[in-house]
């Protein structure tokens, strides 16, 4: 067979490990050819492809990013064309179908988050043989226990929190660390627990600045003159909205989030008169060498995807249902977002050890 592979959407650690596993499994087990598609679906719009063989993927496992390049702006069903200062949206899915044929592809392995996999599903409905692999540091894809990239991102945040701790303690400050995750608070919650945060603010639990201040005072009462707060970029106050940094025309996600950490720090400084500082970790969370967990998961996904291609399981996505990797229909996978649950083990555990979610429900 001749398998196409592309990486779409925001990058994350482990993409190269998946590409490597696809090429290795395809070559060793099935004697398939693999064609790399450049920069997500844009590579099939502009016909930018090249062969991927064992030598090409040698040594790429520890590298962050993707050797294929990625894009989160090139949705072929709503392709943005700029002329005379105007943006027009065009459906160029026919061009993608033509280039898929021209490259002699028998199937396309699409490594992406919800946006990219949604596009993949639409092509499957048009007759393309597609199989998806779930990626995102946000871990917000419903049908899988976890996406690769999440574990590494959490480790990066924990490393930052360990460093923030010492300076917070020295200066008796409130330190607010803003992390990614869009509308899901997985990175904030997991890293907050592992990094010993005192307060975790997530989109799923609207916050109240006075309740956050209460926790700071409670700590102060015990002689703890510093506080670490992890806040997810998509968090919002009770009765309020997310903090939007700017609107980006042409992007698949037009809303760029950012600034809620600074908002909370300013409000706390104003109301408590305790010094507060903000650190925005940003795209650092998307880079770096993948953790061992992500390397293993990425390899399992890549190898399983090639297996499912040969079983003819198209319009599906590989997913981790511990301890197995299974294939689930893309339709089902995209049906719903996975968000942090108020009654889930993460939140309950955090509350049990005295972490506040800025909502005044404190078990300890
Ligand atoms: O979806 C992954 C993610 O890293 C989000 O957590 C974040 O909001 C977004 O991508 C940022 O994307 P961009 O690459 O457009 O800055």
mmCIF file of C-alpha atoms and ligand atoms in Angstrom:
data_model
loop_
_atom_site.group_PDB
_atom_site.id
_atom_site.type_symbol
_atom_site.label_atom_id
_atom_site.label_comp_id
_atom_site.label_asym_id
_atom_site.label_seq_id
_atom_site.Cartn_x
_atom_site.Cartn_y
_atom_site.Cartn_z
ATOM 1 C CA UNK A 1 0.000 0.000 0.000
ATOM 2 C CA UNK A 2 0.976 3.624 -0.310
ATOM 3 C CA UNK A 3 0.162 5.495 2.912
ATOM 4 C CA UNK A 4 0.042 9.277 3.242
ATOM 5 C CA UNK A 5 0.733 10.852 6.629
ATOM 6 C CA UNK A 6 0.203 14.429 7.781
ATOM 7 C CA UNK A 7 0.357 16.411 11.015
ATOM 8 C CA UNK A 8 -2.218 19.201 11.458
ATOM 9 C CA UNK A 9 -3.142 21.833 14.042
ATOM 10 C CA UNK A 10 -0.909 23.038 16.875
ATOM 11 C CA UNK A 11 2.215 20.908 17.253
ATOM 12 C CA UNK A 12 3.063 18.936 20.373
ATOM 13 C CA UNK A 13 5.846 16.682 21.652
ATOM 14 C CA UNK A 14 5.563 13.145 20.258
ATOM 15 C CA UNK A 15 4.525 13.945 16.673
ATOM 16 C CA UNK A 16 7.865 12.715 15.334
ATOM 17 C CA UNK A 17 7.601 9.561 17.428
ATOM 18 C CA UNK A 18 4.242 8.809 15.730
ATOM 19 C CA UNK A 19 5.637 9.485 12.231
ATOM 20 C CA UNK A 20 8.575 7.195 13.030
ATOM 21 C CA UNK A 21 6.271 4.415 14.264
ATOM 22 C CA UNK A 22 4.076 4.697 11.153
ATOM 23 C CA UNK A 23 7.086 4.417 8.814
ATOM 24 C CA UNK A 24 8.710 1.605 10.799
ATOM 25 C CA UNK A 25 5.530 -0.467 11.063
ATOM 26 C CA UNK A 26 4.601 0.151 7.432
ATOM 27 C CA UNK A 27 8.101 -0.849 6.242
ATOM 28 C CA UNK A 28 8.892 -3.754 8.548
ATOM 29 C CA UNK A 29 5.486 -5.389 8.829
ATOM 30 C CA UNK A 30 3.761 -4.648 5.536
ATOM 31 C CA UNK A 31 6.402 -3.474 3.025
ATOM 32 C CA UNK A 32 4.273 -0.380 2.384
ATOM 33 C CA UNK A 33 5.487 2.929 1.024
ATOM 34 C CA UNK A 34 4.910 6.070 3.110
ATOM 35 C CA UNK A 35 4.463 9.553 1.671
ATOM 36 C CA UNK A 36 4.847 12.563 3.983
ATOM 37 C CA UNK A 37 2.432 15.443 3.353
ATOM 38 C CA UNK A 38 3.875 18.867 4.240
ATOM 39 C CA UNK A 39 2.207 21.359 6.617
ATOM 40 C CA UNK A 40 -1.073 19.627 7.358
ATOM 41 C CA UNK A 41 -3.817 19.704 4.740
ATOM 42 C CA UNK A 42 -2.054 22.578 3.027
ATOM 43 C CA UNK A 43 0.335 19.927 1.588
ATOM 44 C CA UNK A 44 -2.566 18.321 -0.246
ATOM 45 C CA UNK A 45 -3.914 21.681 -1.413
ATOM 46 C CA UNK A 46 -0.510 22.678 -2.862
ATOM 47 C CA UNK A 47 0.705 19.143 -3.594
ATOM 48 C CA UNK A 48 3.765 19.260 -1.369
ATOM 49 C CA UNK A 49 4.693 15.687 -0.537
ATOM 50 C CA UNK A 50 7.823 13.550 -0.287
ATOM 51 C CA UNK A 51 8.661 9.920 0.427
ATOM 52 C CA UNK A 52 9.407 8.917 4.019
ATOM 53 C CA UNK A 53 11.643 5.901 4.457
ATOM 54 C CA UNK A 54 13.421 4.248 7.376
ATOM 55 C CA UNK A 55 16.496 6.441 6.970
ATOM 56 C CA UNK A 56 14.427 9.633 6.929
ATOM 57 C CA UNK A 57 12.844 8.840 10.317
ATOM 58 C CA UNK A 58 16.005 7.583 11.975
ATOM 59 C CA UNK A 59 16.852 9.536 15.133
ATOM 60 C CA UNK A 60 13.713 11.697 15.196
ATOM 61 C CA UNK A 61 12.056 10.164 18.290
ATOM 62 C CA UNK A 62 13.463 12.658 20.850
ATOM 63 C CA UNK A 63 12.803 15.725 18.702
ATOM 64 C CA UNK A 64 9.879 18.008 19.522
ATOM 65 C CA UNK A 65 7.770 19.536 16.727
ATOM 66 C CA UNK A 66 7.116 17.676 13.488
ATOM 67 C CA UNK A 67 9.475 16.952 10.593
ATOM 68 C CA UNK A 68 6.439 17.331 8.293
ATOM 69 C CA UNK A 69 5.472 20.818 9.452
ATOM 70 C CA UNK A 70 1.956 21.701 10.571
ATOM 71 C CA UNK A 71 -0.727 24.294 10.003
ATOM 72 C CA UNK A 72 -3.907 25.316 11.771
ATOM 73 C CA UNK A 73 -5.021 27.775 9.094
ATOM 74 C CA UNK A 74 -5.624 25.569 6.064
ATOM 75 C CA UNK A 75 -9.060 23.996 6.258
ATOM 76 C CA UNK A 76 -9.711 22.861 2.639
ATOM 77 C CA UNK A 77 -13.466 23.232 3.138
ATOM 78 C CA UNK A 78 -13.070 26.909 4.080
ATOM 79 C CA UNK A 79 -9.762 27.848 2.525
ATOM 80 C CA UNK A 80 -8.861 31.519 2.995
ATOM 81 C CA UNK A 81 -7.735 33.341 -0.155
ATOM 82 C CA UNK A 82 -6.441 36.905 0.205
ATOM 83 C CA UNK A 83 -6.688 39.458 -2.571
ATOM 84 C CA UNK A 84 -7.002 43.234 -2.553
ATOM 85 C CA UNK A 85 -7.000 43.316 1.229
ATOM 86 C CA UNK A 86 -10.038 41.011 1.320
ATOM 87 C CA UNK A 87 -10.319 37.415 2.544
ATOM 88 C CA UNK A 88 -12.622 35.077 0.645
ATOM 89 C CA UNK A 89 -13.435 31.535 1.826
ATOM 90 C CA UNK A 90 -13.378 28.808 -0.814
ATOM 91 C CA UNK A 91 -14.034 25.066 -0.786
ATOM 92 C CA UNK A 92 -10.875 23.469 -2.256
ATOM 93 C CA UNK A 93 -11.618 19.954 -1.030
ATOM 94 C CA UNK A 94 -11.782 18.800 -4.680
ATOM 95 C CA UNK A 95 -8.113 19.798 -5.132
ATOM 96 C CA UNK A 96 -7.190 17.749 -2.062
ATOM 97 C CA UNK A 97 -9.053 14.712 -3.467
ATOM 98 C CA UNK A 98 -7.220 15.135 -6.808
ATOM 99 C CA UNK A 99 -3.800 15.355 -5.150
ATOM 100 C CA UNK A 100 -4.598 12.334 -2.980
ATOM 101 C CA UNK A 101 -5.218 10.406 -6.246
ATOM 102 C CA UNK A 102 -2.206 11.933 -8.053
ATOM 103 C CA UNK A 103 0.085 10.768 -5.231
ATOM 104 C CA UNK A 104 -1.374 7.274 -5.610
ATOM 105 C CA UNK A 105 -2.377 7.144 -1.953
ATOM 106 C CA UNK A 106 -4.414 4.204 -0.646
ATOM 107 C CA UNK A 107 -5.097 5.981 2.616
ATOM 108 C CA UNK A 108 -4.237 9.055 4.671
ATOM 109 C CA UNK A 109 -3.119 8.882 8.304
ATOM 110 C CA UNK A 110 -4.088 12.185 9.917
ATOM 111 C CA UNK A 111 -2.396 13.129 13.181
ATOM 112 C CA UNK A 112 -4.312 16.002 14.756
ATOM 113 C CA UNK A 113 -6.659 17.455 17.326
ATOM 114 C CA UNK A 114 -10.408 17.981 17.003
ATOM 115 C CA UNK A 115 -10.181 20.568 14.168
ATOM 116 C CA UNK A 116 -7.881 18.464 11.969
ATOM 117 C CA UNK A 117 -9.751 15.237 12.695
ATOM 118 C CA UNK A 118 -13.033 16.920 11.810
ATOM 119 C CA UNK A 119 -11.587 17.765 8.386
ATOM 120 C CA UNK A 120 -10.371 14.147 8.076
ATOM 121 C CA UNK A 121 -13.879 12.896 8.836
ATOM 122 C CA UNK A 122 -15.343 15.117 6.094
ATOM 123 C CA UNK A 123 -12.885 13.640 3.560
ATOM 124 C CA UNK A 124 -13.783 10.132 4.728
ATOM 125 C CA UNK A 125 -17.398 10.961 3.927
ATOM 126 C CA UNK A 126 -16.249 11.926 0.418
ATOM 127 C CA UNK A 127 -14.654 8.497 -0.028
ATOM 128 C CA UNK A 128 -11.056 9.053 1.115
ATOM 129 C CA UNK A 129 -9.595 6.231 3.240
ATOM 130 C CA UNK A 130 -8.729 8.071 6.425
ATOM 131 C CA UNK A 131 -7.534 7.047 9.868
ATOM 132 C CA UNK A 132 -6.956 9.536 12.706
ATOM 133 C CA UNK A 133 -4.420 9.706 15.534
ATOM 134 C CA UNK A 134 -5.333 11.955 18.500
ATOM 135 C CA UNK A 135 -2.822 14.650 19.430
ATOM 136 C CA UNK A 136 -3.041 17.709 21.625
ATOM 137 C CA UNK A 137 -1.350 18.955 24.752
ATOM 138 C CA UNK A 138 -4.851 19.972 25.937
ATOM 139 C CA UNK A 139 -6.002 16.328 26.395
ATOM 140 C CA UNK A 140 -9.553 17.380 25.532
ATOM 141 C CA UNK A 141 -10.473 14.633 23.051
ATOM 142 C CA UNK A 142 -13.391 12.687 24.389
ATOM 143 C CA UNK A 143 -12.914 9.198 22.937
ATOM 144 C CA UNK A 144 -9.427 8.524 24.268
ATOM 145 C CA UNK A 145 -8.092 8.224 27.821
ATOM 146 C CA UNK A 146 -5.289 10.528 26.868
ATOM 147 C CA UNK A 147 -3.644 12.209 23.885
ATOM 148 C CA UNK A 148 0.115 12.161 23.409
ATOM 149 C CA UNK A 149 1.841 15.475 24.164
ATOM 150 C CA UNK A 150 -0.191 16.066 27.315
ATOM 151 C CA UNK A 151 2.221 14.265 29.647
ATOM 152 C CA UNK A 152 5.204 16.251 28.354
ATOM 153 C CA UNK A 153 3.337 19.566 28.601
ATOM 154 C CA UNK A 154 2.354 18.772 32.191
ATOM 155 C CA UNK A 155 6.000 17.955 33.042
ATOM 156 C CA UNK A 156 7.086 21.281 31.543
ATOM 157 C CA UNK A 157 4.580 23.151 33.712
ATOM 158 C CA UNK A 158 5.601 21.189 36.822
ATOM 159 C CA UNK A 159 9.236 22.066 36.174
ATOM 160 C CA UNK A 160 8.246 25.749 35.951
ATOM 161 C CA UNK A 161 6.179 25.508 39.159
ATOM 162 C CA UNK A 162 9.137 24.034 41.052
ATOM 163 C CA UNK A 163 11.186 27.058 40.001
ATOM 164 C CA UNK A 164 8.399 29.550 40.740
ATOM 165 C CA UNK A 165 8.038 28.074 44.242
ATOM 166 C CA UNK A 166 11.477 29.159 45.416
ATOM 167 C CA UNK A 167 11.177 32.753 44.243
ATOM 168 C CA UNK A 168 7.608 33.002 45.589
ATOM 169 C CA UNK A 169 8.807 31.869 48.993
ATOM 170 C CA UNK A 170 11.814 34.227 49.031
ATOM 171 C CA UNK A 171 9.700 37.291 48.205
ATOM 172 C CA UNK A 172 6.487 36.344 50.067
ATOM 173 C CA UNK A 173 4.515 36.817 46.887
ATOM 174 C CA UNK A 174 1.476 35.426 45.145
ATOM 175 C CA UNK A 175 2.687 33.886 41.888
ATOM 176 C CA UNK A 176 0.128 33.270 39.143
ATOM 177 C CA UNK A 177 1.159 30.865 36.385
ATOM 178 C CA UNK A 178 -1.039 30.902 33.270
ATOM 179 C CA UNK A 179 -1.081 27.693 31.239
ATOM 180 C CA UNK A 180 -2.673 26.498 27.985
ATOM 181 C CA UNK A 181 -5.653 24.195 27.530
ATOM 182 C CA UNK A 182 -8.273 26.325 25.767
ATOM 183 C CA UNK A 183 -11.659 25.317 27.184
ATOM 184 C CA UNK A 184 -10.340 22.377 29.198
ATOM 185 C CA UNK A 185 -8.464 22.563 32.488
ATOM 186 C CA UNK A 186 -6.495 19.304 32.238
ATOM 187 C CA UNK A 187 -3.016 20.831 32.044
ATOM 188 C CA UNK A 188 -3.743 23.230 34.926
ATOM 189 C CA UNK A 189 -5.285 20.528 37.120
ATOM 190 C CA UNK A 190 -2.675 17.816 36.525
ATOM 191 C CA UNK A 191 0.290 20.189 36.737
ATOM 192 C CA UNK A 192 -1.220 22.004 39.720
ATOM 193 C CA UNK A 193 -1.489 18.748 41.654
ATOM 194 C CA UNK A 194 1.978 17.526 40.639
ATOM 195 C CA UNK A 195 3.590 20.928 41.132
ATOM 196 C CA UNK A 196 2.162 21.547 44.599
ATOM 197 C CA UNK A 197 -0.008 24.540 43.638
ATOM 198 C CA UNK A 198 -2.271 25.961 46.339
ATOM 199 C CA UNK A 199 -4.976 27.202 43.997
ATOM 200 C CA UNK A 200 -5.992 25.863 40.565
ATOM 201 C CA UNK A 201 -8.300 27.901 38.346
ATOM 202 C CA UNK A 202 -9.901 26.108 35.381
ATOM 203 C CA UNK A 203 -12.569 26.874 32.765
ATOM 204 C CA UNK A 204 -14.885 24.191 34.176
ATOM 205 C CA UNK A 205 -15.124 25.916 37.600
ATOM 206 C CA UNK A 206 -15.776 29.689 37.403
ATOM 207 C CA UNK A 207 -13.655 31.564 39.948
ATOM 208 C CA UNK A 208 -14.364 34.265 42.500
ATOM 209 C CA UNK A 209 -11.404 36.526 43.348
ATOM 210 C CA UNK A 210 -12.618 36.887 46.942
ATOM 211 C CA UNK A 211 -12.561 33.094 47.384
ATOM 212 C CA UNK A 212 -9.028 33.005 45.991
ATOM 213 C CA UNK A 213 -8.062 35.738 48.479
ATOM 214 C CA UNK A 214 -9.623 33.700 51.311
ATOM 215 C CA UNK A 215 -7.278 30.816 50.539
ATOM 216 C CA UNK A 216 -4.293 33.191 50.500
ATOM 217 C CA UNK A 217 -5.324 34.564 53.948
ATOM 218 C CA UNK A 218 -5.849 31.032 55.267
ATOM 219 C CA UNK A 219 -2.278 30.184 54.265
ATOM 220 C CA UNK A 220 -0.978 33.445 55.730
ATOM 221 C CA UNK A 221 -2.722 32.546 59.009
ATOM 222 C CA UNK A 222 -0.572 29.394 59.086
ATOM 223 C CA UNK A 223 2.604 31.357 58.488
ATOM 224 C CA UNK A 224 2.750 30.597 54.762
ATOM 225 C CA UNK A 225 3.402 33.973 53.191
ATOM 226 C CA UNK A 226 3.437 32.877 49.589
ATOM 227 C CA UNK A 227 0.887 31.241 47.309
ATOM 228 C CA UNK A 228 1.156 29.504 43.947
ATOM 229 C CA UNK A 229 -1.840 29.768 41.619
ATOM 230 C CA UNK A 230 -2.093 27.847 38.343
ATOM 231 C CA UNK A 231 -4.678 29.300 35.991
ATOM 232 C CA UNK A 232 -5.848 27.836 32.694
ATOM 233 C CA UNK A 233 -6.031 30.364 29.840
ATOM 234 C CA UNK A 234 -9.749 29.655 29.303
ATOM 235 C CA UNK A 235 -10.808 30.339 32.926
ATOM 236 C CA UNK A 236 -13.575 32.820 33.619
ATOM 237 C CA UNK A 237 -14.969 34.543 36.701
ATOM 238 C CA UNK A 238 -18.409 33.648 38.061
ATOM 239 C CA UNK A 239 -20.917 35.306 35.731
ATOM 240 C CA UNK A 240 -18.124 36.529 33.416
ATOM 241 C CA UNK A 241 -16.401 35.607 30.170
ATOM 242 C CA UNK A 242 -13.019 34.199 29.097
ATOM 243 C CA UNK A 243 -10.194 36.727 28.640
ATOM 244 C CA UNK A 244 -9.634 37.131 24.909
ATOM 245 C CA UNK A 245 -6.238 38.438 23.862
ATOM 246 C CA UNK A 246 -7.227 39.002 20.263
ATOM 247 C CA UNK A 247 -9.295 37.768 17.339
ATOM 248 C CA UNK A 248 -7.259 36.274 14.485
ATOM 249 C CA UNK A 249 -8.954 36.239 11.098
ATOM 250 C CA UNK A 250 -8.063 33.246 8.924
ATOM 251 C CA UNK A 251 -7.209 30.917 11.817
ATOM 252 C CA UNK A 252 -9.305 27.826 12.478
ATOM 253 C CA UNK A 253 -9.705 29.062 16.080
ATOM 254 C CA UNK A 254 -10.253 32.784 15.658
ATOM 255 C CA UNK A 255 -10.247 33.498 19.406
ATOM 256 C CA UNK A 256 -6.726 33.757 20.871
ATOM 257 C CA UNK A 257 -6.935 33.384 24.639
ATOM 258 C CA UNK A 258 -4.626 35.025 27.164
ATOM 259 C CA UNK A 259 -4.507 37.507 30.001
ATOM 260 C CA UNK A 260 -6.621 35.882 32.691
ATOM 261 C CA UNK A 261 -3.518 35.302 34.853
ATOM 262 C CA UNK A 262 -2.659 38.996 34.768
ATOM 263 C CA UNK A 263 -6.285 39.875 35.540
ATOM 264 C CA UNK A 264 -6.300 37.640 38.629
ATOM 265 C CA UNK A 265 -2.897 38.913 39.827
ATOM 266 C CA UNK A 266 -4.020 42.550 39.474
ATOM 267 C CA UNK A 267 -7.299 41.925 41.286
ATOM 268 C CA UNK A 268 -5.530 40.099 44.113
ATOM 269 C CA UNK A 269 -2.939 42.840 44.507
ATOM 270 C CA UNK A 270 -5.691 45.457 44.564
ATOM 271 C CA UNK A 271 -7.834 43.647 47.136
ATOM 272 C CA UNK A 272 -5.193 42.004 49.384
ATOM 273 C CA UNK A 273 -2.289 44.461 48.977
ATOM 274 C CA UNK A 274 -0.005 41.411 48.715
ATOM 275 C CA UNK A 275 2.481 41.568 45.851
ATOM 276 C CA UNK A 276 1.515 39.360 42.923
ATOM 277 C CA UNK A 277 3.342 38.411 39.717
ATOM 278 C CA UNK A 278 2.259 36.556 36.596
ATOM 279 C CA UNK A 279 4.164 34.106 34.409
ATOM 280 C CA UNK A 280 2.615 33.028 31.103
ATOM 281 C CA UNK A 281 4.183 29.748 29.996
ATOM 282 C CA UNK A 282 2.721 29.888 26.479
ATOM 283 C CA UNK A 283 4.255 27.845 23.676
ATOM 284 C CA UNK A 284 7.055 26.491 25.871
ATOM 285 C CA UNK A 285 4.411 23.918 26.794
ATOM 286 C CA UNK A 286 4.255 22.719 23.199
ATOM 287 C CA UNK A 287 7.982 22.208 22.732
ATOM 288 C CA UNK A 288 10.796 20.018 23.973
ATOM 289 C CA UNK A 289 11.607 16.364 23.866
ATOM 290 C CA UNK A 290 8.631 14.052 24.513
ATOM 291 C CA UNK A 291 8.480 12.246 27.858
ATOM 292 C CA UNK A 292 8.942 8.461 27.935
ATOM 293 C CA UNK A 293 5.166 8.097 28.430
ATOM 294 C CA UNK A 294 4.433 10.184 25.321
ATOM 295 C CA UNK A 295 7.050 8.332 23.269
ATOM 296 C CA UNK A 296 5.461 5.004 24.160
ATOM 297 C CA UNK A 297 1.898 6.225 23.557
ATOM 298 C CA UNK A 298 2.893 7.872 20.259
ATOM 299 C CA UNK A 299 4.591 4.656 19.109
ATOM 300 C CA UNK A 300 1.564 2.567 20.096
ATOM 301 C CA UNK A 301 -0.752 4.953 18.193
ATOM 302 C CA UNK A 302 1.428 4.990 15.066
ATOM 303 C CA UNK A 303 1.828 1.206 14.947
ATOM 304 C CA UNK A 304 -1.891 0.639 15.645
ATOM 305 C CA UNK A 305 -2.935 3.106 12.928
ATOM 306 C CA UNK A 306 -1.025 1.135 10.276
ATOM 307 C CA UNK A 307 -2.554 -2.105 11.580
ATOM 308 C CA UNK A 308 -6.080 -0.640 11.314
ATOM 309 C CA UNK A 309 -5.354 0.634 7.785
ATOM 310 C CA UNK A 310 -4.632 -2.974 6.780
ATOM 311 C CA UNK A 311 -7.809 -4.141 8.502
ATOM 312 C CA UNK A 312 -9.747 -1.585 6.411
ATOM 313 C CA UNK A 313 -11.025 0.298 9.482
ATOM 314 C CA UNK A 314 -11.389 3.715 7.872
ATOM 315 C CA UNK A 315 -13.084 6.884 9.142
ATOM 316 C CA UNK A 316 -11.840 5.809 12.572
ATOM 317 C CA UNK A 317 -9.400 7.116 15.151
ATOM 318 C CA UNK A 318 -7.020 5.092 17.296
ATOM 319 C CA UNK A 319 -7.670 5.656 20.983
ATOM 320 C CA UNK A 320 -6.251 4.601 24.326
ATOM 321 C CA UNK A 321 -8.729 2.647 26.429
ATOM 322 C CA UNK A 322 -6.338 1.475 29.071
ATOM 323 C CA UNK A 323 -4.760 -1.037 28.719
ATOM 324 C CA UNK A 324 -5.668 -1.325 25.033
ATOM 325 C CA UNK A 325 -5.369 0.756 21.897
ATOM 326 C CA UNK A 326 -8.636 0.457 20.004
ATOM 327 C CA UNK A 327 -10.189 2.156 16.962
ATOM 328 C CA UNK A 328 -13.328 4.271 17.374
ATOM 329 C CA UNK A 329 -15.445 5.921 14.660
ATOM 330 C CA UNK A 330 -14.265 9.496 14.067
ATOM 331 C CA UNK A 331 -17.858 10.640 14.317
ATOM 332 C CA UNK A 332 -18.035 9.332 17.892
ATOM 333 C CA UNK A 333 -14.615 10.773 18.779
ATOM 334 C CA UNK A 334 -15.598 14.267 17.669
ATOM 335 C CA UNK A 335 -19.021 14.183 19.227
ATOM 336 C CA UNK A 336 -18.069 15.773 22.507
ATOM 337 C CA UNK A 337 -15.185 17.518 24.248
ATOM 338 C CA UNK A 338 -13.526 15.940 27.287
ATOM 339 C CA UNK A 339 -13.528 18.433 30.147
ATOM 340 C CA UNK A 340 -12.442 18.230 33.766
ATOM 341 C CA UNK A 341 -15.339 16.976 35.849
ATOM 342 C CA UNK A 342 -16.289 18.597 39.156
ATOM 343 C CA UNK A 343 -16.820 15.105 40.630
ATOM 344 C CA UNK A 344 -13.879 13.482 38.871
ATOM 345 C CA UNK A 345 -10.913 11.986 40.669
ATOM 346 C CA UNK A 346 -8.538 14.857 39.825
ATOM 347 C CA UNK A 347 -10.715 17.589 41.349
ATOM 348 C CA UNK A 348 -11.780 15.472 44.325
ATOM 349 C CA UNK A 349 -8.165 14.505 45.073
ATOM 350 C CA UNK A 350 -6.995 18.090 44.760
ATOM 351 C CA UNK A 351 -9.684 19.328 47.133
ATOM 352 C CA UNK A 352 -8.846 16.547 49.604
ATOM 353 C CA UNK A 353 -5.263 17.749 49.848
ATOM 354 C CA UNK A 354 -6.416 21.309 50.415
ATOM 355 C CA UNK A 355 -6.113 22.791 46.930
ATOM 356 C CA UNK A 356 -8.682 25.493 46.229
ATOM 357 C CA UNK A 357 -10.425 25.937 42.859
ATOM 358 C CA UNK A 358 -11.294 29.532 43.672
ATOM 359 C CA UNK A 359 -14.944 28.661 44.214
ATOM 360 C CA UNK A 360 -15.012 28.526 48.004
ATOM 361 C CA UNK A 361 -15.629 24.767 48.168
ATOM 362 C CA UNK A 362 -12.653 23.717 50.226
ATOM 363 C CA UNK A 363 -12.614 20.311 51.863
ATOM 364 C CA UNK A 364 -9.557 20.985 53.977
HETATM 365 O O1 LIG B 1 -4.741 23.326 21.279
HETATM 366 C C1 LIG B 1 -3.434 23.426 21.716
HETATM 367 C C2 LIG B 1 -3.106 24.834 22.063
HETATM 368 O O2 LIG B 1 -1.785 24.769 22.495
HETATM 369 C C3 LIG B 1 -4.030 25.514 23.082
HETATM 370 O O3 LIG B 1 -3.794 25.080 24.379
HETATM 371 C C4 LIG B 1 -3.746 26.960 22.811
HETATM 372 O O4 LIG B 1 -4.829 27.796 23.160
HETATM 373 C C5 LIG B 1 -3.566 26.983 21.335
HETATM 374 O O5 LIG B 1 -3.131 25.705 20.956
HETATM 375 C C6 LIG B 1 -2.600 28.031 20.837
HETATM 376 O O6 LIG B 1 -2.486 27.887 19.456
HETATM 377 P P1 LIG B 1 -1.620 28.778 18.481
HETATM 378 O O7 LIG B 1 -0.644 27.848 17.848
HETATM 379 O O8 LIG B 1 -2.616 29.300 17.488
HETATM 380 O O9 LIG B 1 -0.967 29.853 19.272
#
